[in-house]
């Protein structure tokens, strides 16, 4: 069942990636019904395009009538260096600040020399990306990772 849900989420992300070129798509009723079986979603990302895509998928799901209880983006990799105050990604994130939780891998922060004080408001450091994804899966979240 989790594999099926992950497949649906992957299909949606692919649709979102393509929607910039071909226009927004509408989910069919069965897909929405399947996605309604849980309201918890987590997406693990590692670059800017994936970060923006994961946030945009929140809008896509809501616009298609999917009720979201919890939505979390878990971030690792070099994009962590771009999640600092005054960045373009801070501006992009403002729309989602009260809707989406964003967790940042502390290991990536350390490797890239980014301190908690440099992160823009609304981001939460976590011990590791991998453990957070596993924790969310254990809590029943639909998860998708890149």
PDB file of C-alpha atoms in Angstrom:
ATOM      1  CA  UNK A   1       0.000   0.000   0.000  1.00  0.00           C
ATOM      2  CA  UNK A   2       2.836   2.403   0.854  1.00  0.00           C
ATOM      3  CA  UNK A   3       4.482   1.634  -2.467  1.00  0.00           C
ATOM      4  CA  UNK A   4       1.215   2.430  -4.243  1.00  0.00           C
ATOM      5  CA  UNK A   5       0.904   5.745  -2.395  1.00  0.00           C
ATOM      6  CA  UNK A   6       4.543   6.585  -3.132  1.00  0.00           C
ATOM      7  CA  UNK A   7       3.859   5.835  -6.799  1.00  0.00           C
ATOM      8  CA  UNK A   8       0.884   8.220  -6.768  1.00  0.00           C
ATOM      9  CA  UNK A   9       2.979  10.948  -5.152  1.00  0.00           C
ATOM     10  CA  UNK A  10       5.803  10.375  -7.660  1.00  0.00           C
ATOM     11  CA  UNK A  11       3.267  10.635 -10.484  1.00  0.00           C
ATOM     12  CA  UNK A  12       2.013  13.919  -9.070  1.00  0.00           C
ATOM     13  CA  UNK A  13       5.544  15.323  -8.790  1.00  0.00           C
ATOM     14  CA  UNK A  14       6.237  14.305 -12.368  1.00  0.00           C
ATOM     15  CA  UNK A  15       3.020  16.040 -13.403  1.00  0.00           C
ATOM     16  CA  UNK A  16       4.052  19.166 -11.494  1.00  0.00           C
ATOM     17  CA  UNK A  17       7.455  19.183 -13.139  1.00  0.00           C
ATOM     18  CA  UNK A  18       5.832  18.921 -16.552  1.00  0.00           C
ATOM     19  CA  UNK A  19       3.004  21.346 -15.734  1.00  0.00           C
ATOM     20  CA  UNK A  20       5.301  24.322 -16.197  1.00  0.00           C
ATOM     21  CA  UNK A  21       5.639  23.317 -19.846  1.00  0.00           C
ATOM     22  CA  UNK A  22       2.190  21.903 -20.555  1.00  0.00           C
ATOM     23  CA  UNK A  23      -0.147  23.603 -18.056  1.00  0.00           C
ATOM     24  CA  UNK A  24      -1.745  22.398 -14.842  1.00  0.00           C
ATOM     25  CA  UNK A  25      -3.364  18.971 -14.807  1.00  0.00           C
ATOM     26  CA  UNK A  26      -6.359  17.815 -12.814  1.00  0.00           C
ATOM     27  CA  UNK A  27      -6.317  14.648 -10.725  1.00  0.00           C
ATOM     28  CA  UNK A  28      -9.044  12.105 -11.376  1.00  0.00           C
ATOM     29  CA  UNK A  29     -11.540  11.279  -8.629  1.00  0.00           C
ATOM     30  CA  UNK A  30     -10.003   7.878  -7.828  1.00  0.00           C
ATOM     31  CA  UNK A  31      -6.550   9.381  -7.281  1.00  0.00           C
ATOM     32  CA  UNK A  32      -7.972  12.024  -4.946  1.00  0.00           C
ATOM     33  CA  UNK A  33      -9.933   9.319  -3.086  1.00  0.00           C
ATOM     34  CA  UNK A  34      -6.768   7.227  -2.701  1.00  0.00           C
ATOM     35  CA  UNK A  35      -4.790  10.205  -1.458  1.00  0.00           C
ATOM     36  CA  UNK A  36      -7.542  11.047   1.042  1.00  0.00           C
ATOM     37  CA  UNK A  37      -6.745   7.824   2.931  1.00  0.00           C
ATOM     38  CA  UNK A  38      -4.045   9.718   4.778  1.00  0.00           C
ATOM     39  CA  UNK A  39      -3.498  13.401   5.305  1.00  0.00           C
ATOM     40  CA  UNK A  40       0.179  13.191   6.153  1.00  0.00           C
ATOM     41  CA  UNK A  41       2.847  13.721   3.500  1.00  0.00           C
ATOM     42  CA  UNK A  42       6.624  14.027   3.653  1.00  0.00           C
ATOM     43  CA  UNK A  43       8.989  14.633   0.769  1.00  0.00           C
ATOM     44  CA  UNK A  44      12.754  14.335   1.057  1.00  0.00           C
ATOM     45  CA  UNK A  45      14.681  16.652  -1.280  1.00  0.00           C
ATOM     46  CA  UNK A  46      18.289  17.517  -2.018  1.00  0.00           C
ATOM     47  CA  UNK A  47      18.303  20.348  -4.555  1.00  0.00           C
ATOM     48  CA  UNK A  48      16.531  23.623  -5.319  1.00  0.00           C
ATOM     49  CA  UNK A  49      14.298  22.260  -8.074  1.00  0.00           C
ATOM     50  CA  UNK A  50      13.075  19.462  -5.824  1.00  0.00           C
ATOM     51  CA  UNK A  51      12.534  21.903  -2.932  1.00  0.00           C
ATOM     52  CA  UNK A  52      10.385  24.173  -5.073  1.00  0.00           C
ATOM     53  CA  UNK A  53       8.588  21.180  -6.592  1.00  0.00           C
ATOM     54  CA  UNK A  54       7.759  19.725  -3.169  1.00  0.00           C
ATOM     55  CA  UNK A  55       6.300  23.061  -2.059  1.00  0.00           C
ATOM     56  CA  UNK A  56       4.371  23.449  -5.311  1.00  0.00           C
ATOM     57  CA  UNK A  57       2.964  19.941  -4.898  1.00  0.00           C
ATOM     58  CA  UNK A  58       1.292  21.149  -1.694  1.00  0.00           C
ATOM     59  CA  UNK A  59      -0.671  23.659  -3.796  1.00  0.00           C
ATOM     60  CA  UNK A  60      -1.431  21.058  -6.440  1.00  0.00           C
ATOM     61  CA  UNK A  61      -2.856  18.608  -3.908  1.00  0.00           C
ATOM     62  CA  UNK A  62      -4.984  21.276  -2.211  1.00  0.00           C
ATOM     63  CA  UNK A  63      -6.254  22.615  -5.555  1.00  0.00           C
ATOM     64  CA  UNK A  64      -7.356  19.089  -6.426  1.00  0.00           C
ATOM     65  CA  UNK A  65      -9.325  18.683  -3.214  1.00  0.00           C
ATOM     66  CA  UNK A  66      -6.859  16.582  -1.234  1.00  0.00           C
ATOM     67  CA  UNK A  67      -7.182  17.396   2.467  1.00  0.00           C
ATOM     68  CA  UNK A  68      -3.747  17.764   4.044  1.00  0.00           C
ATOM     69  CA  UNK A  69      -3.312  17.244   7.755  1.00  0.00           C
ATOM     70  CA  UNK A  70       0.513  17.508   7.864  1.00  0.00           C
ATOM     71  CA  UNK A  71       2.991  18.266   5.096  1.00  0.00           C
ATOM     72  CA  UNK A  72       6.733  18.217   5.618  1.00  0.00           C
ATOM     73  CA  UNK A  73       9.697  18.781   3.321  1.00  0.00           C
ATOM     74  CA  UNK A  74      12.926  17.241   4.618  1.00  0.00           C
ATOM     75  CA  UNK A  75      16.032  18.835   3.099  1.00  0.00           C
ATOM     76  CA  UNK A  76      19.622  17.629   2.709  1.00  0.00           C
ATOM     77  CA  UNK A  77      22.471  18.403   0.321  1.00  0.00           C
ATOM     78  CA  UNK A  78      23.978  21.542  -1.142  1.00  0.00           C
ATOM     79  CA  UNK A  79      20.621  23.354  -1.324  1.00  0.00           C
ATOM     80  CA  UNK A  80      20.902  23.821   2.457  1.00  0.00           C
ATOM     81  CA  UNK A  81      23.423  26.599   1.753  1.00  0.00           C
ATOM     82  CA  UNK A  82      20.674  28.446  -0.176  1.00  0.00           C
ATOM     83  CA  UNK A  83      18.142  28.318   2.674  1.00  0.00           C
ATOM     84  CA  UNK A  84      19.571  31.352   4.441  1.00  0.00           C
ATOM     85  CA  UNK A  85      18.056  34.724   5.277  1.00  0.00           C
ATOM     86  CA  UNK A  86      17.792  37.058   2.310  1.00  0.00           C
ATOM     87  CA  UNK A  87      17.894  34.289  -0.299  1.00  0.00           C
ATOM     88  CA  UNK A  88      15.561  33.818  -3.260  1.00  0.00           C
ATOM     89  CA  UNK A  89      14.301  30.609  -1.647  1.00  0.00           C
ATOM     90  CA  UNK A  90      13.253  32.560   1.450  1.00  0.00           C
ATOM     91  CA  UNK A  91      11.009  34.700  -0.745  1.00  0.00           C
ATOM     92  CA  UNK A  92       9.616  31.604  -2.479  1.00  0.00           C
ATOM     93  CA  UNK A  93       8.916  29.926   0.889  1.00  0.00           C
ATOM     94  CA  UNK A  94       6.918  32.791   2.412  1.00  0.00           C
ATOM     95  CA  UNK A  95       3.677  31.542   0.837  1.00  0.00           C
ATOM     96  CA  UNK A  96       4.116  28.150   2.553  1.00  0.00           C
ATOM     97  CA  UNK A  97       5.490  29.251   5.911  1.00  0.00           C
ATOM     98  CA  UNK A  98       2.310  28.614   7.900  1.00  0.00           C
ATOM     99  CA  UNK A  99       1.257  25.541   5.886  1.00  0.00           C
ATOM    100  CA  UNK A 100       4.369  23.403   5.406  1.00  0.00           C
ATOM    101  CA  UNK A 101       6.984  22.218   7.887  1.00  0.00           C
ATOM    102  CA  UNK A 102      10.555  22.223   6.549  1.00  0.00           C
ATOM    103  CA  UNK A 103      13.212  20.169   8.332  1.00  0.00           C
ATOM    104  CA  UNK A 104      16.886  20.730   7.565  1.00  0.00           C
ATOM    105  CA  UNK A 105      19.556  18.036   7.960  1.00  0.00           C
ATOM    106  CA  UNK A 106      22.085  19.171  10.594  1.00  0.00           C
ATOM    107  CA  UNK A 107      24.778  17.017   8.980  1.00  0.00           C
ATOM    108  CA  UNK A 108      24.399  18.982   5.727  1.00  0.00           C
ATOM    109  CA  UNK A 109      24.392  22.235   7.680  1.00  0.00           C
ATOM    110  CA  UNK A 110      27.658  21.298   9.366  1.00  0.00           C
ATOM    111  CA  UNK A 111      29.332  20.176   6.118  1.00  0.00           C
ATOM    112  CA  UNK A 112      28.280  23.402   4.373  1.00  0.00           C
ATOM    113  CA  UNK A 113      29.105  25.689   7.296  1.00  0.00           C
ATOM    114  CA  UNK A 114      25.517  26.903   7.764  1.00  0.00           C
ATOM    115  CA  UNK A 115      24.471  27.782  11.315  1.00  0.00           C
ATOM    116  CA  UNK A 116      20.933  27.675  12.682  1.00  0.00           C
ATOM    117  CA  UNK A 117      21.037  31.472  13.021  1.00  0.00           C
ATOM    118  CA  UNK A 118      21.634  31.841   9.265  1.00  0.00           C
ATOM    119  CA  UNK A 119      18.555  29.828   8.270  1.00  0.00           C
ATOM    120  CA  UNK A 120      15.496  31.839   7.384  1.00  0.00           C
ATOM    121  CA  UNK A 121      12.475  31.716   9.676  1.00  0.00           C
ATOM    122  CA  UNK A 122      10.307  28.617   9.441  1.00  0.00           C
ATOM    123  CA  UNK A 123      13.074  26.044   9.015  1.00  0.00           C
ATOM    124  CA  UNK A 124      13.821  23.469  11.689  1.00  0.00           C
ATOM    125  CA  UNK A 125      17.186  21.685  11.990  1.00  0.00           C
ATOM    126  CA  UNK A 126      16.931  17.941  12.621  1.00  0.00           C
ATOM    127  CA  UNK A 127      19.732  15.474  13.485  1.00  0.00           C
ATOM    128  CA  UNK A 128      19.766  13.653  10.121  1.00  0.00           C
ATOM    129  CA  UNK A 129      17.708  13.501   6.932  1.00  0.00           C
ATOM    130  CA  UNK A 130      17.601   9.692   6.890  1.00  0.00           C
ATOM    131  CA  UNK A 131      16.408   9.289  10.458  1.00  0.00           C
ATOM    132  CA  UNK A 132      13.706  11.950   9.979  1.00  0.00           C
ATOM    133  CA  UNK A 133      12.366  10.200   6.867  1.00  0.00           C
ATOM    134  CA  UNK A 134      12.300   6.889   8.758  1.00  0.00           C
ATOM    135  CA  UNK A 135      10.576   8.562  11.705  1.00  0.00           C
ATOM    136  CA  UNK A 136       7.876  10.031   9.469  1.00  0.00           C
ATOM    137  CA  UNK A 137       7.347   6.653   7.786  1.00  0.00           C
ATOM    138  CA  UNK A 138       6.975   5.055  11.223  1.00  0.00           C
ATOM    139  CA  UNK A 139       4.320   7.670  12.025  1.00  0.00           C
ATOM    140  CA  UNK A 140       2.341   6.656   8.923  1.00  0.00           C
ATOM    141  CA  UNK A 141       3.269   9.511   6.574  1.00  0.00           C
ATOM    142  CA  UNK A 142       3.230   8.968   2.836  1.00  0.00           C
ATOM    143  CA  UNK A 143       6.858   9.601   1.976  1.00  0.00           C
ATOM    144  CA  UNK A 144       8.720  10.268  -1.212  1.00  0.00           C
ATOM    145  CA  UNK A 145      12.454  10.828  -1.427  1.00  0.00           C
ATOM    146  CA  UNK A 146      14.878  11.903  -4.127  1.00  0.00           C
TER     147      UNK A 146
END
